PDB file of N, CA and C in Angstrom:
ATOM      1  N   THR A   1       0.804  -1.051  -0.152  1.00 70.00           N
ATOM      2  CA  THR A   1      -0.116  -0.052   0.048  1.00 70.00           C
ATOM      3  C   THR A   1       0.859   1.200  -0.056  1.00 70.00           C
ATOM      4  N   LYS A   2       0.279   2.437  -0.262  1.00 78.00           N
ATOM      5  CA  LYS A   2       0.961   3.589  -0.228  1.00 78.00           C
ATOM      6  C   LYS A   2       1.694   4.142   1.009  1.00 78.00           C
ATOM      7  N   LYS A   3       0.788   3.687   2.096  1.00 81.00           N
ATOM      8  CA  LYS A   3       1.320   4.072   3.383  1.00 81.00           C
ATOM      9  C   LYS A   3       2.441   3.315   3.706  1.00 81.00           C
ATOM     10  N   MET A   4       2.655   2.158   3.479  1.00 77.00           N
ATOM     11  CA  MET A   4       3.801   1.109   3.789  1.00 77.00           C
ATOM     12  C   MET A   4       4.781   1.491   2.903  1.00 77.00           C
ATOM     13  N   ASP A   5       4.670   1.701   1.634  1.00 85.00           N
ATOM     14  CA  ASP A   5       5.674   2.640   0.815  1.00 85.00           C
ATOM     15  C   ASP A   5       6.252   3.783   1.573  1.00 85.00           C
ATOM     16  N   LYS A   6       5.346   4.679   1.748  1.00 88.00           N
ATOM     17  CA  LYS A   6       6.025   5.828   2.599  1.00 88.00           C
ATOM     18  C   LYS A   6       6.796   5.581   3.908  1.00 88.00           C
ATOM     19  N   VAL A   7       6.454   4.686   4.443  1.00 90.00           N
ATOM     20  CA  VAL A   7       7.039   4.266   5.845  1.00 90.00           C
ATOM     21  C   VAL A   7       8.342   3.579   5.430  1.00 90.00           C
ATOM     22  N   PHE A   8       8.459   2.630   4.411  1.00 90.00           N
ATOM     23  CA  PHE A   8       9.656   2.292   3.797  1.00 90.00           C
ATOM     24  C   PHE A   8      10.762   3.281   3.553  1.00 90.00           C
ATOM     25  N   HIS A   9      10.142   4.152   2.402  1.00 92.00           N
ATOM     26  CA  HIS A   9      11.078   5.302   2.035  1.00 92.00           C
ATOM     27  C   HIS A   9      11.579   6.117   3.282  1.00 92.00           C
ATOM     28  N   ARG A  10      10.847   6.481   4.274  1.00 95.00           N
ATOM     29  CA  ARG A  10      11.201   7.283   5.279  1.00 95.00           C
ATOM     30  C   ARG A  10      12.210   6.557   6.103  1.00 95.00           C
ATOM     31  N   LYS A  11      11.909   5.294   6.443  1.00 95.00           N
ATOM     32  CA  LYS A  11      13.148   4.587   7.419  1.00 95.00           C
ATOM     33  C   LYS A  11      14.251   4.340   6.468  1.00 95.00           C
ATOM     34  N   PHE A  12      14.312   3.922   5.061  1.00 95.00           N
ATOM     35  CA  PHE A  12      15.390   3.958   4.093  1.00 95.00           C
ATOM     36  C   PHE A  12      16.256   4.933   4.216  1.00 95.00           C
ATOM     37  N   GLY A  13      15.519   6.179   4.195  1.00 96.00           N
ATOM     38  CA  GLY A  13      16.251   7.667   3.949  1.00 96.00           C
ATOM     39  C   GLY A  13      16.943   7.945   5.346  1.00 96.00           C
ATOM     40  N   GLN A  14      16.260   7.602   6.420  1.00 97.00           N
ATOM     41  CA  GLN A  14      16.902   7.979   7.864  1.00 97.00           C
ATOM     42  C   GLN A  14      18.188   6.984   7.998  1.00 97.00           C
ATOM     43  N   ARG A  15      18.008   5.887   7.516  1.00 97.00           N
ATOM     44  CA  ARG A  15      19.241   5.042   7.746  1.00 97.00           C
ATOM     45  C   ARG A  15      20.151   5.410   6.842  1.00 97.00           C
ATOM     46  N   VAL A  16      19.944   5.712   5.459  1.00 97.00           N
ATOM     47  CA  VAL A  16      21.109   6.286   4.676  1.00 97.00           C
ATOM     48  C   VAL A  16      21.786   7.576   5.356  1.00 97.00           C
ATOM     49  N   ARG A  17      20.805   8.490   5.810  1.00 97.00           N
ATOM     50  CA  ARG A  17      21.179   9.477   6.366  1.00 97.00           C
ATOM     51  C   ARG A  17      22.214   9.434   7.728  1.00 97.00           C
ATOM     52  N   PHE A  18      21.775   8.440   8.632  1.00 97.00           N
ATOM     53  CA  PHE A  18      22.687   8.112   9.736  1.00 97.00           C
ATOM     54  C   PHE A  18      23.973   7.353   9.316  1.00 97.00           C
ATOM     55  N   LEU A  19      23.935   6.503   8.489  1.00 97.00           N
ATOM     56  CA  LEU A  19      25.067   6.003   7.816  1.00 97.00           C
ATOM     57  C   LEU A  19      26.176   6.721   7.126  1.00 97.00           C
ATOM     58  N   ARG A  20      25.577   7.605   6.187  1.00 97.00           N
ATOM     59  CA  ARG A  20      26.372   8.745   5.764  1.00 97.00           C
ATOM     60  C   ARG A  20      27.037   9.687   6.685  1.00 97.00           C
ATOM     61  N   LYS A  21      26.291  10.140   7.945  1.00 98.00           N
ATOM     62  CA  LYS A  21      26.824  11.081   8.693  1.00 98.00           C
ATOM     63  C   LYS A  21      28.004  10.209   9.364  1.00 98.00           C
ATOM     64  N   GLN A  22      27.747   9.079   9.718  1.00 96.00           N
ATOM     65  CA  GLN A  22      28.614   8.284  10.473  1.00 96.00           C
ATOM     66  C   GLN A  22      30.127   8.062   9.790  1.00 96.00           C
ATOM     67  N   LYS A  23      29.960   8.150   8.291  1.00 97.00           N
ATOM     68  CA  LYS A  23      31.066   7.844   7.568  1.00 97.00           C
ATOM     69  C   LYS A  23      31.719   9.266   7.256  1.00 97.00           C
ATOM     70  N   GLY A  24      31.049  10.383   7.818  1.00 97.00           N
ATOM     71  CA  GLY A  24      31.779  11.666   7.823  1.00 97.00           C
ATOM     72  C   GLY A  24      31.513  12.379   6.303  1.00 97.00           C
ATOM     73  N   MET A  25      30.529  11.843   5.581  1.00 97.00           N
ATOM     74  CA  MET A  25      30.179  12.262   4.124  1.00 97.00           C
ATOM     75  C   MET A  25      29.160  13.167   4.059  1.00 97.00           C
ATOM     76  N   THR A  26      29.142  14.097   3.126  1.00 97.00           N
ATOM     77  CA  THR A  26      28.209  14.961   2.856  1.00 97.00           C
ATOM     78  C   THR A  26      27.251  14.438   1.810  1.00 97.00           C
ATOM     79  N   GLN A  27      25.934  14.788   1.564  1.00 97.00           N
ATOM     80  CA  GLN A  27      25.009  14.357   0.658  1.00 97.00           C
ATOM     81  C   GLN A  27      25.757  14.518  -0.813  1.00 97.00           C
ATOM     82  N   GLU A  28      26.301  15.617  -1.019  1.00 96.00           N
ATOM     83  CA  GLU A  28      26.876  15.798  -2.292  1.00 96.00           C
ATOM     84  C   GLU A  28      27.933  14.714  -2.722  1.00 96.00           C
ATOM     85  N   GLN A  29      28.746  14.357  -1.642  1.00 97.00           N
ATOM     86  CA  GLN A  29      29.888  13.598  -1.697  1.00 97.00           C
ATOM     87  C   GLN A  29      29.214  12.146  -2.162  1.00 97.00           C
ATOM     88  N   LEU A  30      28.536  11.728  -1.374  1.00 97.00           N
ATOM     89  CA  LEU A  30      27.819  10.508  -1.677  1.00 97.00           C
ATOM     90  C   LEU A  30      27.157  10.337  -2.972  1.00 97.00           C
ATOM     91  N   SER A  31      26.572  11.308  -3.273  1.00 96.00           N
ATOM     92  CA  SER A  31      25.683  11.277  -4.626  1.00 96.00           C
ATOM     93  C   SER A  31      27.065  11.345  -5.708  1.00 96.00           C
ATOM     94  N   PHE A  32      27.924  11.996  -5.643  1.00 96.00           N
ATOM     95  CA  PHE A  32      29.010  12.082  -6.609  1.00 96.00           C
ATOM     96  C   PHE A  32      29.759  10.566  -6.610  1.00 96.00           C
ATOM     97  N   GLU A  33      29.900   9.994  -5.650  1.00 96.00           N
ATOM     98  CA  GLU A  33      30.353   8.598  -5.589  1.00 96.00           C
ATOM     99  C   GLU A  33      29.539   7.706  -6.156  1.00 96.00           C
ATOM    100  N   ILE A  34      28.336   7.868  -6.336  1.00 96.00           N
ATOM    101  CA  ILE A  34      27.403   6.850  -6.764  1.00 96.00           C
ATOM    102  C   ILE A  34      26.982   7.239  -8.261  1.00 96.00           C
ATOM    103  N   ASP A  35      27.647   8.195  -8.715  1.00 95.00           N
ATOM    104  CA  ASP A  35      27.486   8.912 -10.178  1.00 95.00           C
ATOM    105  C   ASP A  35      25.847   9.278 -10.159  1.00 95.00           C
ATOM    106  N   ALA A  36      25.517  10.243  -9.018  1.00 96.00           N
ATOM    107  CA  ALA A  36      24.290  10.654  -9.159  1.00 96.00           C
ATOM    108  C   ALA A  36      24.470  12.308  -9.227  1.00 96.00           C
ATOM    109  N   ASP A  37      23.256  12.932  -9.417  1.00 93.00           N
ATOM    110  CA  ASP A  37      23.166  14.370  -9.423  1.00 93.00           C
ATOM    111  C   ASP A  37      23.211  14.782  -7.788  1.00 93.00           C
ATOM    112  N   ASN A  38      23.585  16.117  -7.582  1.00 90.00           N
ATOM    113  CA  ASN A  38      23.757  16.563  -6.241  1.00 90.00           C
ATOM    114  C   ASN A  38      22.851  16.529  -5.283  1.00 90.00           C
ATOM    115  N   SER A  39      21.474  16.478  -5.688  1.00 93.00           N
ATOM    116  CA  SER A  39      20.364  16.459  -5.079  1.00 93.00           C
ATOM    117  C   SER A  39      19.782  14.754  -4.664  1.00 93.00           C
ATOM    118  N   TYR A  40      20.368  13.900  -5.270  1.00 95.00           N
ATOM    119  CA  TYR A  40      19.817  12.591  -5.400  1.00 95.00           C
ATOM    120  C   TYR A  40      19.765  12.025  -3.734  1.00 95.00           C
ATOM    121  N   ILE A  41      20.866  11.988  -3.013  1.00 96.00           N
ATOM    122  CA  ILE A  41      20.857  11.591  -1.853  1.00 96.00           C
ATOM    123  C   ILE A  41      19.831  12.409  -0.737  1.00 96.00           C
ATOM    124  N   ALA A  42      19.885  13.689  -1.116  1.00 96.00           N
ATOM    125  CA  ALA A  42      18.718  14.540  -0.243  1.00 96.00           C
ATOM    126  C   ALA A  42      17.381  13.960  -0.661  1.00 96.00           C
ATOM    127  N   ASN A  43      17.176  13.538  -1.631  1.00 96.00           N
ATOM    128  CA  ASN A  43      15.869  13.223  -2.254  1.00 96.00           C
ATOM    129  C   ASN A  43      15.670  11.855  -1.515  1.00 96.00           C
ATOM    130  N   ILE A  44      16.478  10.849  -1.478  1.00 96.00           N
ATOM    131  CA  ILE A  44      16.383   9.650  -0.672  1.00 96.00           C
ATOM    132  C   ILE A  44      16.074   9.906   0.626  1.00 96.00           C
ATOM    133  N   GLU A  45      17.042  10.617   1.236  1.00 96.00           N
ATOM    134  CA  GLU A  45      16.971  10.816   2.717  1.00 96.00           C
ATOM    135  C   GLU A  45      15.549  11.468   3.210  1.00 96.00           C
ATOM    136  N   ASN A  46      15.046  12.254   2.193  1.00 96.00           N
ATOM    137  CA  ASN A  46      13.805  12.860   2.659  1.00 96.00           C
ATOM    138  C   ASN A  46      12.588  12.236   1.999  1.00 96.00           C
ATOM    139  N   ALA A  47      12.590  10.864   1.689  1.00 93.00           N
ATOM    140  CA  ALA A  47      11.691   9.955   1.240  1.00 93.00           C
ATOM    141  C   ALA A  47      11.044  10.791   0.139  1.00 93.00           C
ATOM    142  N   HIS A  48      11.671  11.095  -0.974  1.00 92.00           N
ATOM    143  CA  HIS A  48      10.944  11.779  -2.151  1.00 92.00           C
ATOM    144  C   HIS A  48      11.469  11.047  -3.421  1.00 92.00           C
ATOM    145  N   ARG A  49      12.041  10.025  -3.135  1.00 83.00           N
ATOM    146  CA  ARG A  49      12.742   9.308  -4.536  1.00 83.00           C
ATOM    147  C   ARG A  49      12.545   7.764  -4.338  1.00 83.00           C
ATOM    148  N   ASP A  50      12.086   7.232  -5.378  1.00 87.00           N
ATOM    149  CA  ASP A  50      12.364   5.677  -5.487  1.00 87.00           C
ATOM    150  C   ASP A  50      13.685   5.768  -5.705  1.00 87.00           C
ATOM    151  N   ILE A  51      14.280   4.399  -5.529  1.00 89.00           N
ATOM    152  CA  ILE A  51      15.701   3.952  -5.997  1.00 89.00           C
ATOM    153  C   ILE A  51      15.736   2.581  -6.496  1.00 89.00           C
ATOM    154  N   PRO A  52      16.588   2.583  -7.612  1.00 92.00           N
ATOM    155  CA  PRO A  52      16.941   1.248  -8.295  1.00 92.00           C
ATOM    156  C   PRO A  52      17.883   0.519  -7.221  1.00 92.00           C
ATOM    157  N   LEU A  53      17.506  -0.877  -7.405  1.00 93.00           N
ATOM    158  CA  LEU A  53      18.491  -1.723  -6.841  1.00 93.00           C
ATOM    159  C   LEU A  53      19.975  -1.483  -7.112  1.00 93.00           C
ATOM    160  N   SER A  54      20.340  -1.093  -8.270  1.00 94.00           N
ATOM    161  CA  SER A  54      21.747  -0.890  -8.521  1.00 94.00           C
ATOM    162  C   SER A  54      22.340   0.264  -7.732  1.00 94.00           C
ATOM    163  N   ARG A  55      21.542   1.283  -7.535  1.00 95.00           N
ATOM    164  CA  ARG A  55      21.958   2.276  -6.655  1.00 95.00           C
ATOM    165  C   ARG A  55      22.082   2.092  -5.350  1.00 95.00           C
ATOM    166  N   VAL A  56      21.065   1.228  -4.835  1.00 96.00           N
ATOM    167  CA  VAL A  56      21.225   0.703  -3.444  1.00 96.00           C
ATOM    168  C   VAL A  56      22.685   0.026  -3.325  1.00 96.00           C
ATOM    169  N   ASN A  57      22.710  -0.852  -4.230  1.00 97.00           N
ATOM    170  CA  ASN A  57      24.214  -1.506  -4.052  1.00 97.00           C
ATOM    171  C   ASN A  57      25.346  -0.653  -4.153  1.00 97.00           C
ATOM    172  N   LYS A  58      25.459   0.385  -4.918  1.00 97.00           N
ATOM    173  CA  LYS A  58      26.366   1.483  -5.146  1.00 97.00           C
ATOM    174  C   LYS A  58      26.471   2.060  -3.629  1.00 97.00           C
ATOM    175  N   ILE A  59      25.382   2.410  -3.018  1.00 97.00           N
ATOM    176  CA  ILE A  59      25.455   3.095  -1.680  1.00 97.00           C
ATOM    177  C   ILE A  59      26.032   2.433  -0.790  1.00 97.00           C
ATOM    178  N   ALA A  60      25.604   0.922  -0.604  1.00 98.00           N
ATOM    179  CA  ALA A  60      26.294   0.297   0.458  1.00 98.00           C
ATOM    180  C   ALA A  60      27.652   0.122   0.166  1.00 98.00           C
ATOM    181  N   LYS A  61      28.204  -0.132  -1.057  1.00 97.00           N
ATOM    182  CA  LYS A  61      29.638  -0.075  -1.390  1.00 97.00           C
ATOM    183  C   LYS A  61      30.399   0.981  -0.875  1.00 97.00           C
ATOM    184  N   THR A  62      29.796   2.104  -1.375  1.00 97.00           N
ATOM    185  CA  THR A  62      30.262   3.439  -1.007  1.00 97.00           C
ATOM    186  C   THR A  62      30.432   3.766   0.416  1.00 97.00           C
ATOM    187  N   LEU A  63      29.515   3.275   1.076  1.00 97.00           N
ATOM    188  CA  LEU A  63      29.718   3.358   2.599  1.00 97.00           C
ATOM    189  C   LEU A  63      30.527   2.299   3.286  1.00 97.00           C
ATOM    190  N   GLY A  64      30.839   1.255   2.552  1.00 97.00           N
ATOM    191  CA  GLY A  64      31.694   0.141   2.954  1.00 97.00           C
ATOM    192  C   GLY A  64      30.856  -0.653   4.026  1.00 97.00           C
ATOM    193  N   ILE A  65      29.833  -0.940   3.420  1.00 97.00           N
ATOM    194  CA  ILE A  65      28.704  -1.746   4.400  1.00 97.00           C
ATOM    195  C   ILE A  65      28.156  -2.943   3.388  1.00 97.00           C
ATOM    196  N   SER A  66      27.346  -3.781   3.934  1.00 97.00           N
ATOM    197  CA  SER A  66      26.762  -4.924   3.307  1.00 97.00           C
ATOM    198  C   SER A  66      25.365  -4.363   3.216  1.00 97.00           C
ATOM    199  N   LEU A  67      24.699  -5.114   2.064  1.00 95.00           N
ATOM    200  CA  LEU A  67      23.334  -4.553   1.794  1.00 95.00           C
ATOM    201  C   LEU A  67      22.521  -4.819   2.932  1.00 95.00           C
ATOM    202  N   LYS A  68      22.823  -5.901   3.796  1.00 96.00           N
ATOM    203  CA  LYS A  68      21.965  -6.280   4.869  1.00 96.00           C
ATOM    204  C   LYS A  68      22.105  -5.196   5.921  1.00 96.00           C
ATOM    205  N   GLU A  69      23.231  -4.714   6.265  1.00 96.00           N
ATOM    206  CA  GLU A  69      23.520  -3.487   7.073  1.00 96.00           C
ATOM    207  C   GLU A  69      22.793  -2.312   6.864  1.00 96.00           C
ATOM    208  N   LEU A  70      22.629  -2.135   5.452  1.00 95.00           N
ATOM    209  CA  LEU A  70      22.057  -0.910   4.859  1.00 95.00           C
ATOM    210  C   LEU A  70      20.461  -1.198   5.211  1.00 95.00           C
ATOM    211  N   PHE A  71      19.988  -2.243   5.219  1.00 94.00           N
ATOM    212  CA  PHE A  71      18.562  -2.187   5.474  1.00 94.00           C
ATOM    213  C   PHE A  71      18.358  -2.842   6.983  1.00 94.00           C
ATOM    214  N   ASP A  72      19.361  -2.706   7.849  1.00 93.00           N
ATOM    215  CA  ASP A  72      19.018  -3.208   9.033  1.00 93.00           C
ATOM    216  C   ASP A  72      18.601  -2.024   9.962  1.00 93.00           C
ATOM    217  N   TYR A  73      17.390  -1.676   9.908  1.00 86.00           N
ATOM    218  CA  TYR A  73      16.653  -0.455  10.713  1.00 86.00           C
ATOM    219  C   TYR A  73      15.423  -0.993  11.241  1.00 86.00           C
TER     220      TYR A  73
END
C-alpha cells in the first residue's frame, strides 16, 4: 500500500542519512560517489525518491557496508 511505501522510504532515508553521517560524508559527496546528481541523496533521505537496486548496491559499497547492514533498521 502507499502508506507502507511511505514508511519504507522514510526509514530507508533515515538509515542512509545515519550511515552517511557516520562515515563523515556530505550528501553531495555520496551522490558523486554513486554517479548521481547533487540532490539525489537528499531526495532519498527525505523520502522523495524511489531508488533502483543498482543504486542501493552502490550506496552500500560506497559506505563500506553490506546490503544487509543498509537495510538493518
